[in-house]
PDB file of C-alpha atoms in Angstrom:
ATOM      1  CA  UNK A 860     -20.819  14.805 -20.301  1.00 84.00           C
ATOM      2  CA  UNK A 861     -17.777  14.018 -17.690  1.00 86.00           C
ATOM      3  CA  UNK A 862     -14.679  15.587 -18.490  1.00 96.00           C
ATOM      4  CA  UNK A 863     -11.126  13.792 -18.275  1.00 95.00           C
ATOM      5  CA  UNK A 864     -10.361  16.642 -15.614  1.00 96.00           C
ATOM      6  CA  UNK A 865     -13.670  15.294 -13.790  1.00 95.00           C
ATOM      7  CA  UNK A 866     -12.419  11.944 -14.191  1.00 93.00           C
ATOM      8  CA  UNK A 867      -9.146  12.650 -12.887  1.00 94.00           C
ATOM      9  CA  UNK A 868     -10.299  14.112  -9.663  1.00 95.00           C
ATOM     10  CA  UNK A 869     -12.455  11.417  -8.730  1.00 95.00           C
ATOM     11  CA  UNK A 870      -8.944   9.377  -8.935  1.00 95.00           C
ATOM     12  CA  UNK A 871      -7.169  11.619  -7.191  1.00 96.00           C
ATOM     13  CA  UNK A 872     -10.076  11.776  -4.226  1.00 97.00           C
ATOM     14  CA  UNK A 873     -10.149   7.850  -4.136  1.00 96.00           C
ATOM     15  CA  UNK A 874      -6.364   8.008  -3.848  1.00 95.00           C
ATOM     16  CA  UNK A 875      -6.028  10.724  -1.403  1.00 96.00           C
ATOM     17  CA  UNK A 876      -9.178   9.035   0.389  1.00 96.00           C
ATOM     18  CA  UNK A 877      -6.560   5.001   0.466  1.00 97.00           C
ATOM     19  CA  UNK A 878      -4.055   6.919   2.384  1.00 97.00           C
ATOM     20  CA  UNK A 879      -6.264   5.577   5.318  1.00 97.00           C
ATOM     21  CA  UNK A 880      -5.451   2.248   4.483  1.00 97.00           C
ATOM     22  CA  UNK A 881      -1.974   2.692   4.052  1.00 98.00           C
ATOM     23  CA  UNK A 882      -1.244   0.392   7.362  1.00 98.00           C
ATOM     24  CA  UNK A 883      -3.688  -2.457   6.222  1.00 99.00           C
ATOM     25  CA  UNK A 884      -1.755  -2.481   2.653  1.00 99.00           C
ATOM     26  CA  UNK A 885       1.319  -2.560   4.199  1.00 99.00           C
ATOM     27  CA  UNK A 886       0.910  -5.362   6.697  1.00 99.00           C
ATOM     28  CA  UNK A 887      -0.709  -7.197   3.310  1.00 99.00           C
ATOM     29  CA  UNK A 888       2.661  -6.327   1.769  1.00 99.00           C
ATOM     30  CA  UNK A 889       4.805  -7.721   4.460  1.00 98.00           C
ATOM     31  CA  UNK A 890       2.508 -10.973   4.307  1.00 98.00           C
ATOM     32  CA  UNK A 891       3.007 -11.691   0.872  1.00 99.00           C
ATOM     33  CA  UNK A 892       6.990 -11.201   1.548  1.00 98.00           C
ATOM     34  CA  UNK A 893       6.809 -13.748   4.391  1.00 98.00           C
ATOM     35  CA  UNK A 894       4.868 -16.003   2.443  1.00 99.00           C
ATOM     36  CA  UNK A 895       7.802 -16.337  -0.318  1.00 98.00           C
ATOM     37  CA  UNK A 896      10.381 -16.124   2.499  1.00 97.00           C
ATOM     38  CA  UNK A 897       8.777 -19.566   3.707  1.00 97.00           C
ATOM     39  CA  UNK A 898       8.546 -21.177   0.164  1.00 98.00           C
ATOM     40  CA  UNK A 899       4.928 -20.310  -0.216  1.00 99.00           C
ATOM     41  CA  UNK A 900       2.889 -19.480  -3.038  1.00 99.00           C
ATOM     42  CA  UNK A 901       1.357 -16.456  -3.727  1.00 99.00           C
ATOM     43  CA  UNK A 902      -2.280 -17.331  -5.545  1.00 99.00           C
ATOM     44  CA  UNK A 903      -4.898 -14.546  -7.343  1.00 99.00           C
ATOM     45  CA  UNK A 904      -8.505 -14.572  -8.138  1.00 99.00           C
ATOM     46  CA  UNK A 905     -10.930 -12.319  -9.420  1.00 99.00           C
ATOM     47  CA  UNK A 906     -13.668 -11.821 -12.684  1.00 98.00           C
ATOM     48  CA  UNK A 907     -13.550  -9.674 -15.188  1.00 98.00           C
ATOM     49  CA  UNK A 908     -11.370  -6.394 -14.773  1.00 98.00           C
ATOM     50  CA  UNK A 909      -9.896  -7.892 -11.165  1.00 98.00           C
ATOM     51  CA  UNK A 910      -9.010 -11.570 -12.936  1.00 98.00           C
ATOM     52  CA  UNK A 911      -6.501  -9.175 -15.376  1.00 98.00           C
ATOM     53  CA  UNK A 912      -5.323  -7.710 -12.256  1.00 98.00           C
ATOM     54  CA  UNK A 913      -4.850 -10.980 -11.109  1.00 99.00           C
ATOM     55  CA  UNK A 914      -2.391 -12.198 -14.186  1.00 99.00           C
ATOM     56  CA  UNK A 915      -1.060  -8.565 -14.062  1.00 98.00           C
ATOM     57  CA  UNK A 916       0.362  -8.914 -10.408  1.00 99.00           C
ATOM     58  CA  UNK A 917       1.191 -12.294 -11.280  1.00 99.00           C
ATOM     59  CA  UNK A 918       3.228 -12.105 -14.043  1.00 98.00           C
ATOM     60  CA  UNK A 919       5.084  -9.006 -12.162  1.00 98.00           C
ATOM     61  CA  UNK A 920       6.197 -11.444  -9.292  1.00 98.00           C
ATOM     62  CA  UNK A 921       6.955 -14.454 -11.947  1.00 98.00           C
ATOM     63  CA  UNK A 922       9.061 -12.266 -14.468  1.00 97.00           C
ATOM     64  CA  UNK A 923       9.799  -9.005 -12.543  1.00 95.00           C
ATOM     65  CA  UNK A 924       8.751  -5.854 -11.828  1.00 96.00           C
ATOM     66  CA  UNK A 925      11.404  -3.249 -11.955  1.00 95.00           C
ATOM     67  CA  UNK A 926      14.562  -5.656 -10.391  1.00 92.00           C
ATOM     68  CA  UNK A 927      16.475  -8.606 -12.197  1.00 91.00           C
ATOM     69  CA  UNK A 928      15.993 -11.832  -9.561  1.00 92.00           C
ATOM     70  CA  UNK A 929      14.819 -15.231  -9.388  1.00 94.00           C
ATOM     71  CA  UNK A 930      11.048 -15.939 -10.790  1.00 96.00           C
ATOM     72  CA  UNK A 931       8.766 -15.805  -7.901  1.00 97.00           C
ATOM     73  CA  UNK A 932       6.022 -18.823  -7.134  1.00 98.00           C
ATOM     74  CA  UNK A 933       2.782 -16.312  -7.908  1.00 99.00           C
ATOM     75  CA  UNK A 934      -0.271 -18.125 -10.614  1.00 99.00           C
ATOM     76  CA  UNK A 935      -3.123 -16.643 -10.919  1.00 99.00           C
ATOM     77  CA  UNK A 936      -6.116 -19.000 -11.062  1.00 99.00           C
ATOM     78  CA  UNK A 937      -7.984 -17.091 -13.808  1.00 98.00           C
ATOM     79  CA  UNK A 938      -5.559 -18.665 -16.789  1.00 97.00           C
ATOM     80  CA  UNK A 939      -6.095 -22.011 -17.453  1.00 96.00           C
ATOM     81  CA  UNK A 940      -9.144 -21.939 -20.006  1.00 96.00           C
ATOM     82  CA  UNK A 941      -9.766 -25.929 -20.305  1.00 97.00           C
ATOM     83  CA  UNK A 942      -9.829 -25.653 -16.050  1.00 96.00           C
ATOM     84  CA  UNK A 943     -11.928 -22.637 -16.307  1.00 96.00           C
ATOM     85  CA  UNK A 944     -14.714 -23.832 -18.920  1.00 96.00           C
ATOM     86  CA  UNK A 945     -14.437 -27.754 -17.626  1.00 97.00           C
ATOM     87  CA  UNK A 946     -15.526 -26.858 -14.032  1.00 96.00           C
ATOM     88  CA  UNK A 947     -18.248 -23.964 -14.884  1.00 95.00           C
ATOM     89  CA  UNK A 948     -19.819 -27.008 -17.783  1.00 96.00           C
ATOM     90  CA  UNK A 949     -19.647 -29.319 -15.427  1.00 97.00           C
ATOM     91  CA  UNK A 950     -19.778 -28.748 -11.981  1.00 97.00           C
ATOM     92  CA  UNK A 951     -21.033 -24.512 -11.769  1.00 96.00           C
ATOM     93  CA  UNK A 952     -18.833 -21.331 -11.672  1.00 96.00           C
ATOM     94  CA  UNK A 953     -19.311 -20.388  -8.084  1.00 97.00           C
ATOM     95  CA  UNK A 954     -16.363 -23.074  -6.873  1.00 98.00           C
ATOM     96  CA  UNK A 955     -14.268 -22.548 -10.003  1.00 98.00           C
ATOM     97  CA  UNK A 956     -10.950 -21.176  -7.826  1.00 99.00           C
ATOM     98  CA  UNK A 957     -12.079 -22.828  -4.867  1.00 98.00           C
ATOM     99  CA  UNK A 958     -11.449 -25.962  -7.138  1.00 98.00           C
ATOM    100  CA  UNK A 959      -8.235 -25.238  -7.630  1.00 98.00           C
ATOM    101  CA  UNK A 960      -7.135 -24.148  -4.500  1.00 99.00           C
ATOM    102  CA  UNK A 961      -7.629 -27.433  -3.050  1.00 98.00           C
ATOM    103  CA  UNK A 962      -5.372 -28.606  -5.678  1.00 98.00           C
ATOM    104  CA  UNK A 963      -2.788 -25.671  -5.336  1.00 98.00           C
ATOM    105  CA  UNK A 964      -3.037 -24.423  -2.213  1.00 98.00           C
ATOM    106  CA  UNK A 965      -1.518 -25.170   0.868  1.00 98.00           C
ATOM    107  CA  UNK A 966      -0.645 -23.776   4.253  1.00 98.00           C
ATOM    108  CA  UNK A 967       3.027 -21.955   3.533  1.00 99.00           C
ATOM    109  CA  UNK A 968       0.555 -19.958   0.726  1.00 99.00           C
ATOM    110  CA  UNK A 969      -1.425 -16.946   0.037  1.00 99.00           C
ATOM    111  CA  UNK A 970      -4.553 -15.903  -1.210  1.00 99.00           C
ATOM    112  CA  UNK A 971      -4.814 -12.489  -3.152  1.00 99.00           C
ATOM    113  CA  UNK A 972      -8.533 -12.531  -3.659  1.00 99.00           C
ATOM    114  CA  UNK A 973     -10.121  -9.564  -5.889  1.00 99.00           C
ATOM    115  CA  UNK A 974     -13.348  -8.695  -6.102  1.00 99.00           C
ATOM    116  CA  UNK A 975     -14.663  -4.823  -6.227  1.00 98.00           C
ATOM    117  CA  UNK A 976     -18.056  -4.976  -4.619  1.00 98.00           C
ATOM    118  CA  UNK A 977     -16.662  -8.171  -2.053  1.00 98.00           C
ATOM    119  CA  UNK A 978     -19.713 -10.048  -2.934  1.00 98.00           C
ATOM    120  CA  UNK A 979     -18.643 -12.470  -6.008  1.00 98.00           C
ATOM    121  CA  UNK A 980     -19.623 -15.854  -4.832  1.00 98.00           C
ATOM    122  CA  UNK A 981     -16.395 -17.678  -6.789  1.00 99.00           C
ATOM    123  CA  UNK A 982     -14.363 -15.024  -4.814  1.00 99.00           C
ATOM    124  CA  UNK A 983     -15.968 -15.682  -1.256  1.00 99.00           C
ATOM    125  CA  UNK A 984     -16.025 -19.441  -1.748  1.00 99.00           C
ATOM    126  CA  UNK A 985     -12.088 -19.206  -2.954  1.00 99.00           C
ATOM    127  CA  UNK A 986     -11.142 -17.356   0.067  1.00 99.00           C
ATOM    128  CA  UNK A 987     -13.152 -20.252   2.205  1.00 99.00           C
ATOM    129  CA  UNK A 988     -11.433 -22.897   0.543  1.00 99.00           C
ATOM    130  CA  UNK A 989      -8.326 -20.978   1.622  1.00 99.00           C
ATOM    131  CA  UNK A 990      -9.307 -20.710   4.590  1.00 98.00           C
ATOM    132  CA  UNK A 991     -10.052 -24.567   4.408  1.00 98.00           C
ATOM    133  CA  UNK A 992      -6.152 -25.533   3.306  1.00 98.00           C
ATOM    134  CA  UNK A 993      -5.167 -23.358   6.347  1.00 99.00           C
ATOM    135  CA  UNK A 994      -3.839 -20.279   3.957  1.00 99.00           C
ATOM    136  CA  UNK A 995      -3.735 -16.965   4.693  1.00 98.00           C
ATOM    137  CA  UNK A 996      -5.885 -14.245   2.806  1.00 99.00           C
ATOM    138  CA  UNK A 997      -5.672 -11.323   1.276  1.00 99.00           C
ATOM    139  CA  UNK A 998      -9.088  -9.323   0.216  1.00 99.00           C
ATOM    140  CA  UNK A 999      -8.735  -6.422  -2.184  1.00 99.00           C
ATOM    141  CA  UNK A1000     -12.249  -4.873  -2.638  1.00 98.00           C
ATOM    142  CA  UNK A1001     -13.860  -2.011  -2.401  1.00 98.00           C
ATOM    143  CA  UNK A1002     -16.722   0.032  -1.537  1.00 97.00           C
ATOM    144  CA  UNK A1003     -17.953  -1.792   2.283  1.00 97.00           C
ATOM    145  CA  UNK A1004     -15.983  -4.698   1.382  1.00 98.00           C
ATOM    146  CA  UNK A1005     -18.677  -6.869   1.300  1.00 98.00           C
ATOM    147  CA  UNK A1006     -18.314 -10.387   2.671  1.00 99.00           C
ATOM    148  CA  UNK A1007     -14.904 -10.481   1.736  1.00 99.00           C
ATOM    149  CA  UNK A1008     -13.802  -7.734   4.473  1.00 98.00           C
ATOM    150  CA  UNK A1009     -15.421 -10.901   6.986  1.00 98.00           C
ATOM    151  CA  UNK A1010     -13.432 -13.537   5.254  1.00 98.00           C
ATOM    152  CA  UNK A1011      -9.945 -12.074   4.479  1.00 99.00           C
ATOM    153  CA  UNK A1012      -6.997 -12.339   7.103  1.00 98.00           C
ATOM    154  CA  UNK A1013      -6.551  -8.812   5.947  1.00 99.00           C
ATOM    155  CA  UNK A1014      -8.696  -6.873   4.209  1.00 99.00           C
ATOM    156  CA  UNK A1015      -7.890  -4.072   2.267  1.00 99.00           C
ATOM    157  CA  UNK A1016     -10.878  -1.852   1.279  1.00 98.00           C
ATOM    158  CA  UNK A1017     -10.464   0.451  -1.078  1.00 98.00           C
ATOM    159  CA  UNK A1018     -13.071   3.532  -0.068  1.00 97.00           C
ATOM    160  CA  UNK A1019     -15.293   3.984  -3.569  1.00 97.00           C
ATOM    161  CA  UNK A1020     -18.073   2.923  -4.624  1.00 96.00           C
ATOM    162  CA  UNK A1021     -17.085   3.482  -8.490  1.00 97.00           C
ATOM    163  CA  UNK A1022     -15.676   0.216  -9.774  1.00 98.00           C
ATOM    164  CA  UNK A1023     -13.360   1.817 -12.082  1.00 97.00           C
ATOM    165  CA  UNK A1024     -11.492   3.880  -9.320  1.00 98.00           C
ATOM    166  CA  UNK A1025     -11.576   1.013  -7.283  1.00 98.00           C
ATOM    167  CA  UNK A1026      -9.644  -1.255 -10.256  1.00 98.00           C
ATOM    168  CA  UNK A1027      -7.252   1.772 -10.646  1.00 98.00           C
ATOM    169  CA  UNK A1028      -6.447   1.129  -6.879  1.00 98.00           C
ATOM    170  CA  UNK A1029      -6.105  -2.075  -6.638  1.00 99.00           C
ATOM    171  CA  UNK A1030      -3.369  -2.008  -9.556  1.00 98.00           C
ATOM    172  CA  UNK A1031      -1.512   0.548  -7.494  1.00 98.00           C
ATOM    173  CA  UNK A1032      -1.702  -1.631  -4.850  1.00 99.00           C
ATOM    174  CA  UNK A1033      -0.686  -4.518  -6.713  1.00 99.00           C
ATOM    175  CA  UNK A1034       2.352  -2.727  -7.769  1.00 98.00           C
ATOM    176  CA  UNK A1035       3.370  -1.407  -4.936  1.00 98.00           C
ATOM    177  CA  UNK A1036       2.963  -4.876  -3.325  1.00 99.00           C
ATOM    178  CA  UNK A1037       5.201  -6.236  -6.144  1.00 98.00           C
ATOM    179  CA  UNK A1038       7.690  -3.749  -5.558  1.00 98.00           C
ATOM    180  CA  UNK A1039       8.081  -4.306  -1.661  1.00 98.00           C
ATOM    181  CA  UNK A1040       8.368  -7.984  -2.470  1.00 98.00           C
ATOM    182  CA  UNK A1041      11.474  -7.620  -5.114  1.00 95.00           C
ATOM    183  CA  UNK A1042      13.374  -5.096  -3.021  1.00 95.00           C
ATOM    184  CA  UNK A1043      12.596  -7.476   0.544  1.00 95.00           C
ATOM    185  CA  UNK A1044      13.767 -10.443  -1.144  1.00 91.00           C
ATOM    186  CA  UNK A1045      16.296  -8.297  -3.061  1.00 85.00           C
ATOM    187  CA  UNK A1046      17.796  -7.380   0.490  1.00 72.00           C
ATOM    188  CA  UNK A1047      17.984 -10.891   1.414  1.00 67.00           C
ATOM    189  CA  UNK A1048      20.161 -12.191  -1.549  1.00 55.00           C
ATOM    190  CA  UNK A1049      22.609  -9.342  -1.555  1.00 48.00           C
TER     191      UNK A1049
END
């Protein structure tokens, strides 16, 4: 049976191990600040564990994360349950966020796009509809990265293969990106 000290170090490893990405998350970071800047969107997507991270990030940039300021333009396209259940009854759940990036999206915004393994086919189809409304991209995955790594602007790969460190590192992420974004725009006001 795995201990919680096991399970601990395997964090700590994966973390230790994203310090190599620490440039890629950074530029990401300074994306999603220029995207605001220009009266862009920020928009999320993901299944399962990374659609929560999705509304998590989200509602950090609408409400705030550790700074009083101005709501932020961030949805996450994993919400909306009559959307969500119309389009996979109807039309299929592979183009369920594309779907609503062509209704949403446009070229001042930004596409967070989640998906551990970089091989969901809603994810990979969102980030080519993105791609489609002339948005930027921003892939969060893990392990190779998948076809995401191919489709993302930047791609941010966190090096696991274990979903659950990879979801623990993409919320670190997340908040980090959250915080850079408050204290940039912060800056600005004051």
């Amino acid at each position: 049976m795995k201990t919680f000290l096991k399970e601990l170090e395997e964090h700590q490893q994966t973390l230790a191990a994203l310090a190599n990405e620490a440039e890629v998350i950074e530029q990401a970071g300074d994306l999603l600040v220029k995207t605001l800047k220009r009266g862009g969107k920020i928009l999320l997507c993901g299944n399962g564990g990374s659609a929560a991270d999705c509304q998590h990030i989200a509602a950090e940039l609408v409400v705030r994360y550790e700074q009083e300021r101005q709501a932020l333009a961030a949805i996450a396209l994993t919400t909306d349950t009559s959307i969500l259940t119309a389009h996979a009854n109807d039309i299929g759940f592979d183009s369920v966020f594309a779907r609503q990036i062509f209704g949403l999206g446009t070229d001042k915004d930004c596409l967070i796009a989640i998906s551990t393994s970089g091989k969901s086919p809603n994810v990979l189809m969102a980030a080519e509809a993105a791609k489609q409304q002339g948005m930027v991209t921003i892939g969060l995955t893990g392990g190779s990265g998948g076809k995401l790594k191919g489709l993302a602007d930047i791609a941010v790969v966190v090096p696991s293969h274990v979903t659950a460190r990879i979801q623990e590192a993409h919320i670190l992420i997340g908040h980090w990106w959250c915080g850079l974004v408050e204290r940039s725009l912060n800056a600005d006001v004051a």
